[in-house]
């Protein structure tokens, strides 16, 4: 599909993305301006200005445009989803005991756990405030979308934690978890962009399906990158999921397909809740032998195809093309 | 004002309260029915079914009725504010490192800090869900009320934490803190009850003023009860605020009015961030000598008078009388 686009089209989309990114960064910098007490708002500002690709707010803008609106109609909505996303990061980092986020100290490490809890709580409310600025009709539907997404993200995070203790996790359970933990937020971005500009249900569902499927592909890609990513570009230790005993797509698929040799390795992985650093290459070999890399790549391709197919009914050509470009960019990333 | 009411009126109000309380308890028990995962919803259910006076949801019902509606029009709204209140309790208990809440283990002690953070987050979202069930018009105004209250509560909790480190806190700063941390939620209850049944702005503001002033009086009363409450009935250690070095109304007023002897005691209180248990009676004496008990009682009376005055414009006699009865009940409590 993408091979039809000339590279100057790509450059044009990249420029649009960069331009909107600058506005989003500026917008996020303004959210807490003049607010007090500092003990609450400094950690809030720190949390939302730590960089990142800002994919989610950009998806809101694109979906708004794809549904016939203008970027500026959904700009506050775009900020809203980024505030929401950062609430989850701040609280997840406490739960995961994470030290660093995008190369900087995590919020709880810099400001203390209490401030991090409170800032996360506040980010939820401020996210609602920003959403409310753009909504002019259909309040019930839009606020339900947003609220259901918060609930699903909490459920997803709980399932993820449950998986740490659970010995047997199926691929279906894994997919339900990443749907709730990751895909729901991208789905929300696309649905909100569409619903806020007043698009019909069909358009909103189509864009939501794009977001959902990109989200599913994105998370499986993330599992792949953990072990096959370029360490420097990926910015994380290669194989960290294996070291931490995380039940990724690759591990669960390997368990499903395991031969005698793999079974022994995987049982030890489960029992010891992870492996040692010198075993990573052995696991890489096993993944290759069992063909789970291809399985993951196939899933990513399938979800991506579904995502792009969902856009068939969208008439706004440029926004649609940028959504395809963005999906491709995300799913061919090596970091 | 209350002396005009016969005691059989009081008994009637008490019965109405008990009846609605039963419904509220039943409603709270239903909120998470059939939801999964258990790792998320068990702590949520535990948090909201730990008892309590359920003053806040009852205030929503009364305000709905005072504004011309029926209890059932705002029943979900009533549950919503209780969910909101319990979110704050769950997260505050983590921050305060509290072991017990209403005689039971706190959520984070029973289920772990991660589950407690996540349950609190989820309670915010579920609170929005319940509010949404009742709102049929004026969405923007009502959701802004609710969202602003969450933000204020976060600010209030931050200010309260700031006070622990701050040497000089004025009575005005204290009042701003209790306004945000405590009074805002009672104000919200009353405003929501009114706004959800579609009352005019004046009625909503009047009921909000009742809630705000009752909230201010309630918190100062709480500070008084800490040291002059009946230990058995109060259910907490008498003088705990003093032991923990909390900057209550009494301490701040004592600092304002202190003589040479009191100054020495208060400086030590500030420096050591609290006192030893054998100094409690000495502080009690100091409070009496400086007259800060009377000051607190005067403030409580003034806020109560403002609360009841605000109801002058309310025409629904029974709901109004129950609001007055409830305010009196709260402010003459000894636990």
XYZ file of C-alpha atoms in Angstrom:
670
model
C 0.000 0.000 0.000
C 2.661 2.416 1.076
C 4.922 1.739 -1.876
C 2.503 3.847 -3.908
C 3.557 6.963 -2.035
C 6.524 8.885 -3.230
C 9.133 9.785 -0.659
C 8.333 13.486 -0.971
C 4.850 12.675 0.297
C 6.501 11.010 3.286
C 8.620 14.075 3.893
C 5.543 16.234 3.749
C 3.831 14.067 6.395
C 6.936 14.098 8.530
C 6.909 17.896 8.394
C 3.226 18.026 9.357
C 3.959 15.715 12.270
C 6.918 17.835 13.393
C 4.862 21.004 13.147
C 1.976 19.597 15.196
C 4.434 18.092 17.659
C 5.815 21.555 18.375
C 2.315 22.847 19.072
C 1.535 19.878 21.311
C 4.729 20.435 23.305
C 3.886 24.114 23.658
C 0.349 23.221 24.706
C 1.546 20.782 27.345
C 3.923 23.415 28.680
C 0.971 25.742 29.218
C -1.371 23.330 31.017
C -0.152 23.996 34.550
C 0.993 27.593 34.101
C 0.285 29.790 37.113
C -1.200 26.973 39.132
C -0.419 26.307 42.760
C 0.642 24.643 44.989
C 3.997 23.892 43.404
C 4.200 20.656 45.357
C 1.382 19.372 43.137
C 1.984 21.142 39.846
C 5.772 20.827 39.554
C 5.574 17.028 39.377
C 2.599 17.301 36.999
C 4.600 19.538 34.646
C 7.669 17.346 34.971
C 5.588 14.297 34.081
C 4.116 15.734 30.907
C 7.215 17.507 29.576
C 9.586 14.560 29.512
C 9.380 14.174 25.755
C 8.114 11.160 23.905
C 6.760 10.737 20.403
C 3.341 12.222 21.253
C 1.773 9.645 18.949
C -1.511 9.676 20.855
C -2.277 13.380 20.585
C -1.181 13.315 16.943
C -3.648 10.470 16.335
C -6.412 12.612 17.834
C -5.582 15.440 15.427
C -5.424 13.120 12.421
C -8.681 11.411 13.346
C -10.381 14.752 13.802
C -9.209 15.701 10.307
C -10.074 12.279 8.868
C -13.599 12.767 10.202
C -13.936 16.100 8.431
C -12.810 18.478 11.179
C -9.750 20.640 11.609
C -6.765 19.990 13.882
C -7.670 22.981 16.023
C -11.136 21.578 16.771
C -9.556 18.725 18.698
C -6.372 20.309 19.990
C -7.467 20.245 23.643
C -8.675 16.691 23.151
C -5.188 15.850 21.896
C -3.659 17.340 25.048
C -6.254 15.473 27.103
C -5.192 12.022 25.886
C -1.543 12.867 26.477
C -2.397 13.925 30.056
C -4.296 10.651 30.464
C -1.341 8.691 29.040
C 1.054 10.408 31.413
C -1.171 9.654 34.410
C -0.786 5.958 33.545
C 2.985 6.313 33.175
C 3.395 8.066 36.534
C 1.345 5.488 38.432
C 2.726 2.490 36.496
C 6.270 3.606 37.252
C 5.480 3.536 40.986
C 4.005 0.035 40.675
C 6.885 -1.214 38.525
C 9.441 0.407 40.802
C 10.976 2.032 37.735
C 13.933 4.382 38.157
C 14.004 5.996 34.762
C 11.560 7.134 32.127
C 12.904 8.508 28.846
C 16.340 8.980 30.356
C 15.139 11.021 33.334
C 14.292 10.095 36.905
C 10.730 8.831 37.292
C 8.309 11.195 39.049
C 8.189 9.215 42.300
C 11.982 9.057 42.440
C 12.293 12.796 41.909
C 9.368 14.015 44.021
C 8.494 11.072 46.258
C 5.750 8.449 46.048
C 3.039 10.613 47.649
C 3.553 13.429 45.164
C 3.588 10.953 42.299
C 0.305 9.374 43.399
C -1.296 12.780 43.780
C 0.053 14.135 40.483
C -1.274 11.099 38.661
C -4.694 11.610 40.247
C -4.620 15.253 39.270
C -3.599 14.431 35.697
C -6.785 12.347 35.327
C -8.936 15.299 36.353
C -7.011 17.792 34.218
C -7.379 15.403 31.280
C -11.178 15.605 31.743
C -10.922 19.420 31.902
C -9.122 19.571 28.565
C -11.504 17.145 26.908
C -14.410 19.266 28.100
C -12.996 22.352 26.369
C -13.554 20.806 22.942
C -16.818 18.926 23.463
C -19.830 20.853 22.214
C -22.336 18.028 21.723
C -22.768 14.322 22.370
C -21.322 14.735 25.883
C -22.701 11.494 27.255
C -21.156 9.381 24.499
C -17.802 11.152 24.559
C -17.383 11.166 28.357
C -18.364 7.508 28.466
C -15.699 6.702 25.863
C -13.083 8.493 27.905
C -14.178 7.049 31.245
C -14.445 3.492 29.917
C -10.915 3.797 28.604
C -9.612 4.737 32.072
C -11.417 1.735 33.528
C -10.018 -0.583 30.842
C -6.489 0.694 31.366
C -6.805 -0.045 35.107
C -8.115 -3.527 34.268
C -5.279 -4.052 31.801
C -2.649 -3.037 34.333
C -4.232 -5.414 36.879
C -4.224 -8.280 34.379
C -0.586 -7.552 33.578
C 0.270 -7.787 37.279
C -1.821 -10.972 37.583
C 0.243 -12.522 34.770
C 3.370 -12.200 36.901
C 1.916 -14.670 39.391
C 0.047 -16.843 36.908
C 1.847 -19.867 35.471
C -0.360 -20.454 32.449
C -1.322 -17.495 30.339
C -2.852 -18.126 26.924
C -2.271 -16.007 23.834
C -5.934 -14.986 24.053
C -5.483 -13.781 27.625
C -2.362 -11.927 26.535
C -4.298 -10.252 23.737
C -7.061 -9.211 26.108
C -4.453 -7.695 28.389
C -2.680 -5.678 25.661
C -6.054 -4.644 24.263
C -6.920 -3.124 27.636
C -3.494 -1.880 28.592
C -2.274 -0.469 25.286
C -4.670 -0.690 22.358
C -7.634 0.914 24.152
C -5.834 4.240 24.436
C -5.006 4.424 20.715
C -8.580 3.389 19.952
C -9.797 6.146 22.268
C -7.601 8.752 20.550
C -9.093 7.951 17.163
C -12.673 7.705 18.407
C -12.397 10.966 20.330
C -10.926 12.854 17.388
C -13.852 11.691 15.298
C -16.640 12.057 17.884
C -15.545 15.511 19.051
C -15.841 16.922 15.521
C -19.332 15.430 15.363
C -18.708 12.617 12.870
C -21.257 9.830 12.397
C -20.994 6.576 14.340
C -19.639 4.665 11.321
C -16.678 7.001 10.885
C -15.931 6.928 14.610
C -16.017 3.131 14.654
C -13.803 2.907 11.567
C -11.196 5.202 13.066
C -11.500 3.363 16.384
C -10.768 0.087 14.588
C -7.669 1.671 13.054
C -6.491 2.758 16.520
C -7.260 -0.573 18.139
C -5.432 -2.621 15.517
C -2.426 -0.304 15.388
C -2.303 -0.586 19.185
C -2.321 -4.383 19.108
C 0.401 -4.448 16.441
C 2.371 -1.811 18.336
C 2.459 -3.856 21.547
C 3.524 -7.091 19.836
C 6.176 -5.048 18.003
C 7.293 -3.760 21.394
C 7.738 -7.346 22.607
C 9.816 -8.112 19.509
C 11.933 -4.982 19.871
C 12.785 -5.915 23.427
C 14.984 -8.699 22.152
C 15.658 -7.846 18.518
C 15.840 -4.070 18.785
C 18.960 -2.006 18.351
C 20.090 -1.380 21.921
C 21.360 2.127 21.229
C 18.304 3.200 19.290
C 15.812 1.331 21.461
C 17.175 3.097 24.531
C 16.487 0.110 26.764
C 18.507 -2.963 27.698
C 17.970 -5.669 25.094
C 16.210 -8.672 26.598
C 14.894 -6.817 29.647
C 11.506 -8.545 29.394
C 13.322 -11.900 29.608
C 15.399 -10.792 32.576
C 12.285 -9.576 34.381
C 10.276 -12.694 33.560
C 7.621 -10.778 31.620
C 5.058 -12.889 29.814
C 5.431 -11.436 26.337
C 3.908 -12.624 23.083
C 7.168 -14.414 22.270
C 7.344 -16.345 25.536
C 3.687 -17.341 25.460
C 3.891 -18.426 21.825
C 7.080 -20.347 22.590
C 5.301 -22.153 25.434
C 2.476 -23.008 23.031
C 4.875 -24.448 20.435
C 7.620 -25.753 22.676
C 9.635 -28.906 21.973
C 11.293 -30.909 24.769
C 14.391 -28.696 24.943
C 12.375 -25.482 24.919
C 10.009 -26.826 27.580
C 12.841 -27.208 30.050
C 14.092 -23.664 29.403
C 10.613 -22.205 29.612
C 9.772 -24.039 32.829
C 12.892 -22.580 34.404
C 11.914 -19.139 33.076
C 8.503 -19.473 34.756
C 9.820 -20.936 38.019
C 12.644 -18.420 38.402
C 10.535 -15.525 37.110
C 13.088 -14.623 34.480
C 16.517 -15.612 33.258
C 20.116 -14.492 33.710
C 21.746 -12.151 31.221
C 23.996 -14.879 29.761
C 20.939 -16.908 28.723
C 19.488 -14.250 26.439
C 21.163 -15.512 23.270
C 19.984 -19.049 24.070
C 16.400 -17.757 24.255
C 16.905 -15.835 21.010
C 17.959 -19.091 19.366
C 14.955 -20.896 20.801
C 12.599 -18.182 19.503
C 14.121 -18.595 16.044
C 13.970 -22.385 16.168
C 10.295 -22.414 17.176
C 9.391 -19.803 14.597
C 7.775 -17.463 17.113
C 9.459 -14.450 15.524
C 7.608 -15.174 12.303
C 4.425 -15.678 14.302
C 4.820 -12.282 15.914
C 5.625 -10.658 12.577
C 2.579 -12.291 11.044
C 0.356 -10.968 13.850
C 1.786 -7.495 13.391
C 1.114 -7.662 9.639
C -2.425 -8.900 10.205
C -3.287 -6.215 12.723
C -1.727 -3.576 10.494
C -3.730 -4.791 7.518
C -6.919 -4.626 9.597
C -5.999 -1.133 10.749
C -5.476 0.125 7.201
C -8.550 -1.696 5.898
C -10.648 0.070 8.500
C -9.704 3.340 6.832
C -11.286 2.332 3.509
C -14.466 4.237 4.270
C -12.601 7.433 5.160
C -12.892 10.067 2.473
C -10.476 12.711 3.716
C -7.484 11.635 1.629
C -4.646 13.528 3.309
C -5.544 12.668 6.926
C -6.103 9.067 5.869
C -2.719 8.918 4.166
C -0.986 10.394 7.185
C -2.694 7.792 9.389
C -1.294 5.086 7.098
C 2.117 6.742 7.095
C 2.033 7.000 10.911
C 1.006 3.351 11.307
C 3.809 2.272 9.016
C 6.307 4.507 10.780
C 5.333 3.024 14.157
C 5.458 -0.553 13.005
C 8.741 -0.354 11.151
C 10.487 1.407 14.006
C 13.539 -0.054 15.617
C 13.254 1.902 18.824
C -33.424 27.373 65.043
C -33.501 23.700 65.834
C -35.208 24.128 69.179
C -38.369 24.756 67.194
C -38.463 21.181 66.029
C -40.106 18.595 68.163
C -38.182 15.452 68.902
C -40.616 13.346 66.875
C -39.574 15.363 63.840
C -35.969 14.433 64.646
C -36.913 10.798 64.898
C -38.644 11.000 61.558
C -35.506 12.453 59.946
C -33.362 9.837 61.597
C -35.607 7.155 60.089
C -35.394 8.717 56.629
C -31.611 8.820 56.977
C -31.468 5.172 58.076
C -33.711 4.136 55.202
C -31.658 5.934 52.585
C -28.470 4.661 54.183
C -29.640 1.083 53.605
C -30.262 1.844 49.949
C -26.877 3.523 49.588
C -25.129 0.526 51.155
C -27.019 -1.812 48.827
C -26.141 0.392 45.860
C -22.448 0.428 46.745
C -22.506 -3.343 47.071
C -23.770 -3.591 43.484
C -21.280 -1.261 41.810
C -18.591 -3.857 41.065
C -20.814 -6.922 40.746
C -19.694 -9.333 38.037
C -16.651 -7.270 37.128
C -13.218 -8.671 36.547
C -10.324 -8.971 37.161
C -10.729 -9.660 40.866
C -7.286 -8.219 41.525
C -8.775 -4.826 40.653
C -12.380 -5.133 41.793
C -11.924 -6.896 45.140
C -9.967 -3.966 46.578
C -12.464 -1.545 45.019
C -15.370 -3.322 46.718
C -13.455 -3.592 49.986
C -12.761 0.142 49.881
C -16.363 1.201 49.402
C -18.024 -1.281 51.777
C -16.094 -0.445 54.931
C -18.985 1.438 56.461
C -18.968 5.092 57.393
C -21.766 7.558 57.902
C -22.391 8.079 54.168
C -23.034 11.735 54.891
C -21.940 12.779 51.423
C -24.350 10.643 49.388
C -27.145 11.557 51.820
C -26.374 15.235 51.193
C -26.727 14.635 47.460
C -30.172 13.099 47.992
C -31.300 15.893 50.294
C -30.025 18.579 47.927
C -31.772 16.927 45.008
C -34.992 17.004 47.027
C -34.370 20.540 48.295
C -34.013 21.615 44.672
C -37.379 20.123 43.779
C -36.329 16.648 42.590
C -36.763 13.199 44.051
C -34.128 11.081 45.823
C -34.184 8.544 42.990
C -33.258 11.215 40.423
C -29.867 11.627 42.065
C -29.270 8.171 43.504
C -26.400 7.360 41.113
C -24.970 10.801 41.768
C -25.054 9.960 45.471
C -23.105 6.764 44.823
C -20.734 8.736 42.608
C -19.643 11.130 45.370
C -19.138 8.226 47.768
C -16.930 6.512 45.168
C -15.020 9.762 44.770
C -14.675 10.111 48.566
C -13.383 6.563 48.849
C -10.818 7.155 46.103
C -9.392 9.955 48.255
C -9.377 7.730 51.358
C -7.556 4.885 49.586
C -4.852 7.142 48.170
C -4.554 9.304 51.300
C -4.076 6.206 53.442
C -1.088 5.204 51.274
C 0.411 8.685 51.611
C -0.244 8.824 55.358
C 1.068 5.315 55.849
C -2.157 4.514 57.722
C -2.715 0.987 59.000
C -6.395 1.151 59.823
C -9.507 2.757 58.469
C -12.787 2.330 60.352
C -11.357 -0.557 62.345
C -10.211 -2.548 59.311
C -6.903 -2.845 57.517
C -6.373 -0.090 54.960
C -6.599 -1.147 51.300
C -2.842 -0.954 50.663
C -2.116 -3.025 53.751
C -4.599 -5.687 52.729
C -3.964 -5.779 48.975
C -0.603 -4.069 48.514
C 0.313 -0.543 47.425
C 0.042 -1.236 43.677
C -3.496 -2.558 43.991
C -4.438 0.363 46.200
C -3.112 2.907 43.702
C -4.928 1.179 40.859
C -8.188 0.775 42.783
C -8.166 4.449 43.678
C -7.624 5.352 40.021
C -10.440 3.074 39.015
C -12.768 4.545 41.652
C -12.329 7.979 40.039
C -13.434 6.629 36.669
C -16.321 4.612 38.123
C -17.435 7.739 39.989
C -17.693 9.536 36.632
C -19.649 6.570 35.228
C -22.228 6.801 38.008
C -22.545 10.546 37.727
C -23.152 10.151 34.002
C -26.094 7.847 34.625
C -28.113 10.656 36.209
C -27.075 13.625 34.090
C -29.572 14.427 31.368
C -28.739 18.069 30.662
C -26.193 20.725 31.539
C -23.355 18.217 31.090
C -20.613 20.778 30.703
C -21.464 22.551 33.961
C -21.953 19.363 35.970
C -18.806 17.584 34.742
C -16.804 20.730 35.364
C -18.105 20.876 38.951
C -17.087 17.292 39.507
C -13.701 17.609 37.819
C -12.824 20.859 39.578
C -13.588 19.194 42.891
C -11.111 16.379 42.143
C -8.478 18.973 41.275
C -9.186 20.941 44.466
C -8.992 17.832 46.620
C -5.575 17.041 45.109
C -4.481 20.619 45.781
C -5.806 20.409 49.344
C -3.956 17.186 50.027
C -0.762 18.763 48.644
C -1.197 21.839 50.830
C -1.756 19.596 53.848
C 1.510 17.796 53.099
C 3.269 21.146 52.569
C 2.118 22.240 56.027
C 4.090 19.401 57.575
C 7.317 20.993 56.361
C 6.257 24.622 56.742
C 7.014 26.385 60.020
C 4.578 29.249 59.694
C 1.067 28.509 58.595
C -1.566 31.212 59.008
C -5.211 30.579 59.910
C -6.096 31.809 56.415
C -3.790 29.246 54.817
C -5.296 26.587 57.076
C -8.787 27.588 55.973
C -7.811 27.433 52.312
C -6.438 23.952 52.890
C -9.556 22.608 54.655
C -11.741 24.291 52.060
C -9.967 22.335 49.341
C -9.410 19.127 51.229
C -12.745 18.761 53.027
C -15.333 21.438 52.370
C -15.165 21.214 48.571
C -16.564 17.697 48.576
C -19.588 18.599 50.715
C -20.110 21.663 48.540
C -19.927 19.420 45.471
C -22.507 16.998 46.917
C -25.024 19.764 47.419
C -24.354 21.462 44.084
C -24.577 18.181 42.199
C -27.840 17.167 43.839
C -29.286 20.490 42.795
C -27.771 20.744 39.308
C -28.598 17.172 38.320
C -32.314 17.725 38.956
C -32.067 20.827 36.791
C -32.449 23.519 39.457
C -31.622 27.133 38.700
C -28.176 28.581 39.415
C -29.378 30.407 42.541
C -30.661 27.244 44.192
C -27.468 25.383 43.299
C -25.313 28.164 44.734
C -27.415 28.322 47.917
C -27.125 24.595 48.503
C -23.417 24.748 47.624
C -22.943 27.442 50.279
C -24.666 25.182 52.815
C -22.292 22.321 51.916
C -19.200 24.513 51.964
C -19.942 26.038 55.366
C -20.942 22.730 56.926
C -17.665 21.335 55.572
C -15.593 24.117 57.133
C -17.363 23.707 60.480
C -17.038 19.934 60.248
C -13.243 20.066 59.821
C -12.688 22.500 62.715
C -14.970 20.272 64.803
C -12.768 17.340 63.793
C -9.717 19.198 65.093
C -11.533 19.837 68.385
C -12.693 16.236 68.711
C -9.145 15.002 68.311
C -8.320 16.316 71.741
C -11.682 16.774 73.451
C -13.562 13.827 71.962
C -14.670 10.776 73.858
C -11.935 8.248 73.062
C -14.295 5.273 72.950
C -16.893 6.974 70.815
C -14.432 8.858 68.653
C -12.711 5.600 67.768
C -9.299 7.232 67.494
C -6.543 7.935 70.007
C -7.220 11.232 71.732
C -4.552 13.792 70.874
C -3.272 11.951 67.807
C -2.981 15.202 65.843
C -0.682 16.526 68.583
C 1.415 13.368 68.613
C 1.772 13.510 64.834
C 2.575 17.211 64.785
C -0.428 18.117 62.641
C -1.080 21.805 62.142
C -4.671 21.950 63.310
C -6.874 24.969 63.904
C -6.085 24.758 67.620
C -2.317 24.739 67.191
C -2.326 27.550 64.635
C -4.650 29.669 66.740
C -2.502 28.967 69.808
C 0.576 30.138 67.904
C -1.296 33.302 66.928
C -2.289 34.045 70.546
C 0.648 32.547 72.383
C 2.133 33.979 75.586
C 5.760 33.370 76.591
C 5.082 29.960 78.140
C 2.987 28.768 75.226
C 5.593 29.997 72.728
C 8.196 27.683 74.187
C 5.860 24.691 74.053
C 4.741 25.501 70.532
C 8.287 26.007 69.261
C 9.176 22.572 70.554
C 6.032 21.159 68.933
C 7.110 22.641 65.573
C 10.780 21.649 65.879
C 10.075 18.098 67.023
C 7.107 17.701 64.663
C 4.809 16.670 67.462
C 4.827 15.960 71.194
C 5.079 12.947 73.484
C 1.939 11.353 74.883
C 2.571 12.653 78.439
C 2.452 16.247 77.179
C -1.102 16.049 75.881
C -2.754 17.300 79.065
C -0.282 20.192 79.201
C -1.345 21.206 75.682
C -4.995 20.845 76.644
C -4.366 23.270 79.516
C -2.601 25.675 77.192
C -5.497 25.565 74.727
C -7.883 26.396 77.562
C -5.671 29.183 78.908
C -5.328 30.849 75.506
C -9.025 30.490 74.783
C -8.517 28.705 71.479
C -11.284 26.218 72.301
C -13.755 29.086 72.412
C -12.271 30.437 69.186
C -12.804 27.101 67.473
C -16.345 26.824 68.848
C -17.076 30.333 67.665
C -15.830 29.506 64.159
C -17.966 26.368 64.112
C -21.012 28.373 65.162
C -20.348 31.035 62.555
C -19.914 28.560 59.720
C -23.012 26.679 60.852
C -25.033 29.886 60.918
C -23.844 30.713 57.389
C -24.749 27.194 56.264
C -28.286 27.435 57.644
C -28.732 31.004 56.408
C -27.884 29.838 52.905
C -30.969 27.625 53.049
C -33.323 30.586 53.531
C -34.193 30.670 49.852
C -35.001 26.954 49.717
C -38.721 26.309 49.510
C -38.877 22.531 49.916
C -39.563 22.467 53.655
C -38.865 18.845 54.509
C -35.559 18.501 52.632
C -34.477 21.841 54.071
C -35.338 20.749 57.604
C -33.455 17.495 57.167
C -30.426 19.428 55.927
C -30.576 21.537 59.097
C -31.063 18.427 61.226
C -28.102 16.761 59.486
C -25.866 19.793 59.944
C -26.745 19.937 63.629
C -26.207 16.218 64.039
C -22.773 16.459 62.434
C -21.674 19.442 64.467
C -22.841 18.205 67.830
C -21.249 14.792 67.338
C -18.706 13.494 69.771
C -17.217 10.944 67.410
